[in-house]
Amino acid sequence: SQQGEEDPQALSIQEGENATMNCSYKTSINNLQWYRQNSGRGLVHLILIRSNEREKHSGRLRVTLDTSKKSSSLLITASRAADTASYFCATASGGSNYKLTFGKGTLLTVNP
Amino acid sequence: EPEVTQTPSHQVTQMGQEVILRCVPISNHLYFYWYRQILGQKVEFLVSFYNNEISEKSEIFDDQFSVERPDGSNFTLKIRSTKLEDSAMYFCASSPGGGLYGYTFGSGTRLTVV
């Protein structure tokens, strides 16, 4: 089964606007994490929210988690051109080491 | 800030050749991973490594693949006989506590099989 499916697949906004990306998953999880990937580069960990948490903030990032709907959202406020990147959600579930399973990502373009 | 280092950044190899991708995880991390990303597609799990052995592997990680931690600092991925479809970005990652914490990823090795 697919875990961590993000939508939209692509999002284009103007600098200063807020960007919201969503993620849905299918199985129970220990936590959900969001990563950013600039073109051709590695993934950078942004934020982790545990299954018993509903909302978390880090700077301009706000993440929510609804385990009853098996969904999460990432909000980036006051976006900047430098926020242009792909954003992936990843779920940690099962197994001896709770490996991460990534979604397909949302490509965010912030226009100056 | 501690980094995960991967070498080489780009490797071109002929089909059927063996390649070794190298990674130096963060020194006090205990869990190590290889993921791959075919151009424009999702990041796929290959293998996890803990306590000097494979703890989990995906269907992609067949007999052509192997991992080693030969000297306590390096973590390598070997592909014995490369195929065209092995062309991808390969990412190494490490974590202090598996998926219970965030992973730190390297910048990746772009493998091109010709």
mmCIF file of N, CA, C and O in Angstrom, chain B residues 13-72:
data_model
loop_
_atom_site.group_PDB
_atom_site.id
_atom_site.type_symbol
_atom_site.label_atom_id
_atom_site.label_comp_id
_atom_site.label_asym_id
_atom_site.label_seq_id
_atom_site.Cartn_x
_atom_site.Cartn_y
_atom_site.Cartn_z
ATOM 1 N N THR B 13 28.885 4.419 -15.035
ATOM 2 C CA THR B 13 29.421 3.075 -15.150
ATOM 3 C C THR B 13 28.764 2.342 -16.308
ATOM 4 O O THR B 13 27.639 2.668 -16.709
ATOM 5 N N GLN B 14 29.463 1.367 -16.813
ATOM 6 C CA GLN B 14 28.912 0.555 -17.897
ATOM 7 C C GLN B 14 28.039 -0.549 -17.306
ATOM 8 O O GLN B 14 28.325 -1.079 -16.219
ATOM 9 N N MET B 15 26.994 -0.877 -18.030
ATOM 10 C CA MET B 15 26.100 -1.947 -17.617
ATOM 11 C C MET B 15 26.907 -3.222 -17.350
ATOM 12 O O MET B 15 27.830 -3.557 -18.111
ATOM 13 N N GLY B 16 26.596 -3.870 -16.259
ATOM 14 C CA GLY B 16 27.295 -5.097 -15.903
ATOM 15 C C GLY B 16 28.469 -4.887 -14.975
ATOM 16 O O GLY B 16 28.990 -5.851 -14.396
ATOM 17 N N GLN B 17 28.907 -3.653 -14.820
ATOM 18 C CA GLN B 17 30.028 -3.362 -13.930
ATOM 19 C C GLN B 17 29.556 -3.262 -12.483
ATOM 20 O O GLN B 17 28.398 -2.996 -12.199
ATOM 21 N N GLU B 18 30.517 -3.445 -11.594
ATOM 22 C CA GLU B 18 30.254 -3.300 -10.162
ATOM 23 C C GLU B 18 30.538 -1.852 -9.744
ATOM 24 O O GLU B 18 31.487 -1.238 -10.229
ATOM 25 N N VAL B 19 29.704 -1.338 -8.868
ATOM 26 C CA VAL B 19 29.957 -0.012 -8.313
ATOM 27 C C VAL B 19 29.852 -0.075 -6.787
ATOM 28 O O VAL B 19 29.094 -0.881 -6.241
ATOM 29 N N ILE B 20 30.626 0.764 -6.156
ATOM 30 C CA ILE B 20 30.558 0.913 -4.701
ATOM 31 C C ILE B 20 30.310 2.376 -4.387
ATOM 32 O O ILE B 20 31.087 3.248 -4.796
ATOM 33 N N LEU B 21 29.218 2.618 -3.696
ATOM 34 C CA LEU B 21 28.888 3.966 -3.267
ATOM 35 C C LEU B 21 29.246 4.084 -1.787
ATOM 36 O O LEU B 21 28.933 3.192 -0.997
ATOM 37 N N ARG B 22 29.884 5.191 -1.457
ATOM 38 C CA ARG B 22 30.421 5.325 -0.098
ATOM 39 C C ARG B 22 29.727 6.415 0.683
ATOM 40 O O ARG B 22 29.317 7.436 0.133
ATOM 41 N N CYS B 23 29.655 6.200 1.975
ATOM 42 C CA CYS B 23 28.969 7.123 2.865
ATOM 43 C C CYS B 23 29.714 7.147 4.196
ATOM 44 O O CYS B 23 30.194 6.105 4.664
ATOM 45 N N VAL B 24 29.814 8.321 4.778
ATOM 46 C CA VAL B 24 30.300 8.442 6.148
ATOM 47 C C VAL B 24 29.160 9.026 6.967
ATOM 48 O O VAL B 24 28.857 10.216 6.874
ATOM 49 N N PRO B 25 28.481 8.183 7.756
ATOM 50 C CA PRO B 25 27.362 8.675 8.571
ATOM 51 C C PRO B 25 27.868 9.543 9.725
ATOM 52 O O PRO B 25 29.072 9.653 9.965
ATOM 53 N N ILE B 26 26.944 10.155 10.423
ATOM 54 C CA ILE B 26 27.297 10.932 11.607
ATOM 55 C C ILE B 26 27.794 9.977 12.689
ATOM 56 O O ILE B 26 27.190 8.924 12.927
ATOM 57 N N SER B 27 28.866 10.349 13.351
ATOM 58 C CA SER B 27 29.638 9.391 14.142
ATOM 59 C C SER B 27 28.864 8.776 15.306
ATOM 60 O O SER B 27 29.093 7.618 15.640
ATOM 61 N N ASN B 28 27.974 9.483 15.933
ATOM 62 C CA ASN B 28 27.286 8.901 17.086
ATOM 63 C C ASN B 28 25.900 8.362 16.729
ATOM 64 O O ASN B 28 25.116 8.024 17.619
ATOM 65 N N HIS B 29 25.608 8.271 15.432
ATOM 66 C CA HIS B 29 24.350 7.673 15.017
ATOM 67 C C HIS B 29 24.488 6.160 14.951
ATOM 68 O O HIS B 29 25.579 5.623 14.733
ATOM 69 N N LEU B 30 23.369 5.486 15.170
ATOM 70 C CA LEU B 30 23.389 4.027 15.278
ATOM 71 C C LEU B 30 22.674 3.325 14.130
ATOM 72 O O LEU B 30 22.865 2.133 13.918
ATOM 73 N N TYR B 31 21.831 4.072 13.398
ATOM 74 C CA TYR B 31 21.028 3.480 12.331
ATOM 75 C C TYR B 31 21.457 4.108 11.008
ATOM 76 O O TYR B 31 21.613 5.331 10.911
ATOM 77 N N PHE B 32 21.588 3.267 10.001
ATOM 78 C CA PHE B 32 22.070 3.735 8.714
ATOM 79 C C PHE B 32 21.156 3.187 7.623
ATOM 80 O O PHE B 32 20.640 2.069 7.732
ATOM 81 N N TYR B 33 21.001 3.998 6.589
ATOM 82 C CA TYR B 33 20.039 3.658 5.553
ATOM 83 C C TYR B 33 20.601 3.996 4.183
ATOM 84 O O TYR B 33 21.404 4.908 4.029
ATOM 85 N N TRP B 34 20.096 3.267 3.184
ATOM 86 C CA TRP B 34 20.244 3.655 1.791
ATOM 87 C C TRP B 34 18.848 3.778 1.185
ATOM 88 O O TRP B 34 18.002 2.896 1.374
ATOM 89 N N TYR B 35 18.656 4.896 0.483
ATOM 90 C CA TYR B 35 17.450 5.138 -0.277
ATOM 91 C C TYR B 35 17.874 5.470 -1.705
ATOM 92 O O TYR B 35 19.013 5.867 -1.952
ATOM 93 N N ARG B 36 16.941 5.325 -2.637
ATOM 94 C CA ARG B 36 17.240 5.785 -3.979
ATOM 95 C C ARG B 36 16.052 6.571 -4.515
ATOM 96 O O ARG B 36 14.913 6.409 -4.079
ATOM 97 N N GLN B 37 16.380 7.420 -5.492
ATOM 98 C CA GLN B 37 15.334 8.236 -6.114
ATOM 99 C C GLN B 37 15.609 8.276 -7.609
ATOM 100 O O GLN B 37 16.581 8.896 -8.060
ATOM 101 N N ILE B 38 14.763 7.584 -8.351
ATOM 102 C CA ILE B 38 14.824 7.674 -9.798
ATOM 103 C C ILE B 38 14.294 9.043 -10.181
ATOM 104 O O ILE B 38 13.371 9.565 -9.545
ATOM 105 N N LEU B 39 14.875 9.623 -11.225
ATOM 106 C CA LEU B 39 14.586 11.009 -11.590
ATOM 107 C C LEU B 39 13.087 11.293 -11.626
ATOM 108 O O LEU B 39 12.335 10.629 -12.329
ATOM 109 N N GLY B 40 12.678 12.263 -10.818
ATOM 110 C CA GLY B 40 11.288 12.702 -10.821
ATOM 111 C C GLY B 40 10.336 11.812 -10.059
ATOM 112 O O GLY B 40 9.132 12.063 -10.057
ATOM 113 N N GLN B 41 10.872 10.791 -9.405
ATOM 114 C CA GLN B 41 9.992 9.862 -8.704
ATOM 115 C C GLN B 41 10.202 9.930 -7.191
ATOM 116 O O GLN B 41 10.948 10.763 -6.697
ATOM 117 N N LYS B 42 9.509 9.061 -6.485
ATOM 118 C CA LYS B 42 9.560 9.132 -5.032
ATOM 119 C C LYS B 42 10.861 8.552 -4.496
ATOM 120 O O LYS B 42 11.588 7.848 -5.191
ATOM 121 N N VAL B 43 11.150 8.885 -3.273
ATOM 122 C CA VAL B 43 12.334 8.372 -2.582
ATOM 123 C C VAL B 43 11.992 6.983 -2.059
ATOM 124 O O VAL B 43 11.065 6.818 -1.274
ATOM 125 N N GLU B 44 12.757 5.994 -2.493
ATOM 126 C CA GLU B 44 12.436 4.593 -2.172
ATOM 127 C C GLU B 44 13.441 4.006 -1.190
ATOM 128 O O GLU B 44 14.650 4.144 -1.360
ATOM 129 N N PHE B 45 12.930 3.323 -0.217
ATOM 130 C CA PHE B 45 13.770 2.647 0.770
ATOM 131 C C PHE B 45 14.463 1.440 0.156
ATOM 132 O O PHE B 45 13.845 0.650 -0.561
ATOM 133 N N LEU B 46 15.748 1.302 0.418
ATOM 134 C CA LEU B 46 16.481 0.118 -0.014
ATOM 135 C C LEU B 46 16.781 -0.803 1.171
ATOM 136 O O LEU B 46 16.421 -1.974 1.169
ATOM 137 N N VAL B 47 17.478 -0.249 2.179
ATOM 138 C CA VAL B 47 17.970 -1.105 3.243
ATOM 139 C C VAL B 47 18.256 -0.275 4.491
ATOM 140 O O VAL B 47 18.591 0.903 4.403
ATOM 141 N N SER B 48 18.075 -0.922 5.639
ATOM 142 C CA SER B 48 18.479 -0.296 6.904
ATOM 143 C C SER B 48 19.494 -1.200 7.591
ATOM 144 O O SER B 48 19.482 -2.427 7.401
ATOM 145 N N PHE B 49 20.351 -0.605 8.384
ATOM 146 C CA PHE B 49 21.500 -1.311 8.962
ATOM 147 C C PHE B 49 21.644 -0.853 10.389
ATOM 148 O O PHE B 49 21.693 0.345 10.666
ATOM 149 N N TYR B 50 21.686 -1.818 11.307
ATOM 150 C CA TYR B 50 21.817 -1.490 12.726
ATOM 151 C C TYR B 50 22.596 -2.594 13.420
ATOM 152 O O TYR B 50 22.389 -3.779 13.128
ATOM 153 N N ASN B 51 23.467 -2.222 14.300
ATOM 154 C CA ASN B 51 24.222 -3.201 15.078
ATOM 155 C C ASN B 51 24.974 -4.159 14.160
ATOM 156 O O ASN B 51 25.011 -5.368 14.384
ATOM 157 N N ASN B 52 25.567 -3.578 13.109
ATOM 158 C CA ASN B 52 26.414 -4.332 12.170
ATOM 159 C C ASN B 52 25.689 -5.390 11.361
ATOM 160 O O ASN B 52 26.317 -6.361 10.899
ATOM 161 N N GLU B 53 24.395 -5.222 11.200
ATOM 162 C CA GLU B 53 23.703 -6.141 10.315
ATOM 163 C C GLU B 53 22.495 -5.453 9.695
ATOM 164 O O GLU B 53 22.012 -4.440 10.195
ATOM 165 N N ILE B 54 22.034 -6.032 8.585
ATOM 166 C CA ILE B 54 20.838 -5.525 7.933
ATOM 167 C C ILE B 54 19.643 -5.781 8.833
ATOM 168 O O ILE B 54 19.430 -6.910 9.294
ATOM 169 N N SER B 55 18.878 -4.735 9.119
ATOM 170 C CA SER B 55 17.683 -4.911 9.943
ATOM 171 C C SER B 55 16.424 -5.010 9.094
ATOM 172 O O SER B 55 15.446 -5.622 9.512
ATOM 173 N N GLU B 56 16.459 -4.428 7.916
ATOM 174 C CA GLU B 56 15.313 -4.522 7.023
ATOM 175 C C GLU B 56 15.775 -4.190 5.598
ATOM 176 O O GLU B 56 16.693 -3.391 5.424
ATOM 177 N N LYS B 57 15.152 -4.819 4.625
ATOM 178 C CA LYS B 57 15.463 -4.486 3.235
ATOM 179 C C LYS B 57 14.192 -4.554 2.407
ATOM 180 O O LYS B 57 13.241 -5.266 2.747
ATOM 181 N N SER B 58 14.186 -3.828 1.307
ATOM 182 C CA SER B 58 13.014 -3.787 0.453
ATOM 183 C C SER B 58 13.162 -4.817 -0.664
ATOM 184 O O SER B 58 14.213 -5.451 -0.832
ATOM 185 N N GLU B 59 12.084 -4.931 -1.444
ATOM 186 C CA GLU B 59 12.123 -5.852 -2.589
ATOM 187 C C GLU B 59 13.148 -5.422 -3.635
ATOM 188 O O GLU B 59 13.654 -6.241 -4.398
ATOM 189 N N ILE B 60 13.449 -4.131 -3.661
ATOM 190 C CA ILE B 60 14.438 -3.635 -4.625
ATOM 191 C C ILE B 60 15.818 -4.199 -4.291
ATOM 192 O O ILE B 60 16.631 -4.486 -5.167
ATOM 193 N N PHE B 61 16.075 -4.359 -3.013
ATOM 194 C CA PHE B 61 17.400 -4.778 -2.518
ATOM 195 C C PHE B 61 17.552 -6.277 -2.726
ATOM 196 O O PHE B 61 17.411 -7.070 -1.788
ATOM 197 N N ASP B 62 17.841 -6.663 -3.981
ATOM 198 C CA ASP B 62 17.976 -8.091 -4.283
ATOM 199 C C ASP B 62 19.437 -8.517 -4.147
ATOM 200 O O ASP B 62 20.258 -7.795 -3.582
ATOM 201 N N ASP B 63 19.737 -9.686 -4.661
ATOM 202 C CA ASP B 63 21.073 -10.264 -4.473
ATOM 203 C C ASP B 63 22.182 -9.448 -5.139
ATOM 204 O O ASP B 63 23.364 -9.699 -4.880
ATOM 205 N N GLN B 64 21.811 -8.522 -6.014
ATOM 206 C CA GLN B 64 22.823 -7.681 -6.656
ATOM 207 C C GLN B 64 23.348 -6.598 -5.714
ATOM 208 O O GLN B 64 24.357 -5.979 -5.984
ATOM 209 N N PHE B 65 22.617 -6.365 -4.636
ATOM 210 C CA PHE B 65 22.978 -5.304 -3.709
ATOM 211 C C PHE B 65 23.587 -5.891 -2.436
ATOM 212 O O PHE B 65 23.184 -6.967 -1.976
ATOM 213 N N SER B 66 24.520 -5.154 -1.861
ATOM 214 C CA SER B 66 25.031 -5.519 -0.542
ATOM 215 C C SER B 66 25.494 -4.248 0.163
ATOM 216 O O SER B 66 25.787 -3.237 -0.479
ATOM 217 N N VAL B 67 25.514 -4.309 1.485
ATOM 218 C CA VAL B 67 25.997 -3.180 2.269
ATOM 219 C C VAL B 67 27.044 -3.678 3.249
ATOM 220 O O VAL B 67 27.039 -4.841 3.665
ATOM 221 N N GLU B 68 27.924 -2.756 3.609
ATOM 222 C CA GLU B 68 28.988 -3.073 4.557
ATOM 223 C C GLU B 68 29.307 -1.856 5.377
ATOM 224 O O GLU B 68 29.177 -0.722 4.914
ATOM 225 N N ARG B 69 29.764 -2.127 6.601
ATOM 226 C CA ARG B 69 30.330 -1.066 7.421
ATOM 227 C C ARG B 69 31.725 -1.568 7.802
ATOM 228 O O ARG B 69 31.934 -2.112 8.868
ATOM 229 N N PRO B 70 32.664 -1.407 6.885
ATOM 230 C CA PRO B 70 33.936 -2.125 7.003
ATOM 231 C C PRO B 70 34.836 -1.676 8.146
ATOM 232 O O PRO B 70 35.603 -2.479 8.669
ATOM 233 N N ASP B 71 34.742 -0.406 8.545
ATOM 234 C CA ASP B 71 35.745 0.083 9.487
ATOM 235 C C ASP B 71 35.174 0.939 10.602
ATOM 236 O O ASP B 71 35.891 1.699 11.226
ATOM 237 N N GLY B 72 33.895 0.873 10.831
ATOM 238 C CA GLY B 72 33.308 1.631 11.928
ATOM 239 C C GLY B 72 32.987 3.061 11.595
ATOM 240 O O GLY B 72 32.388 3.758 12.422
#
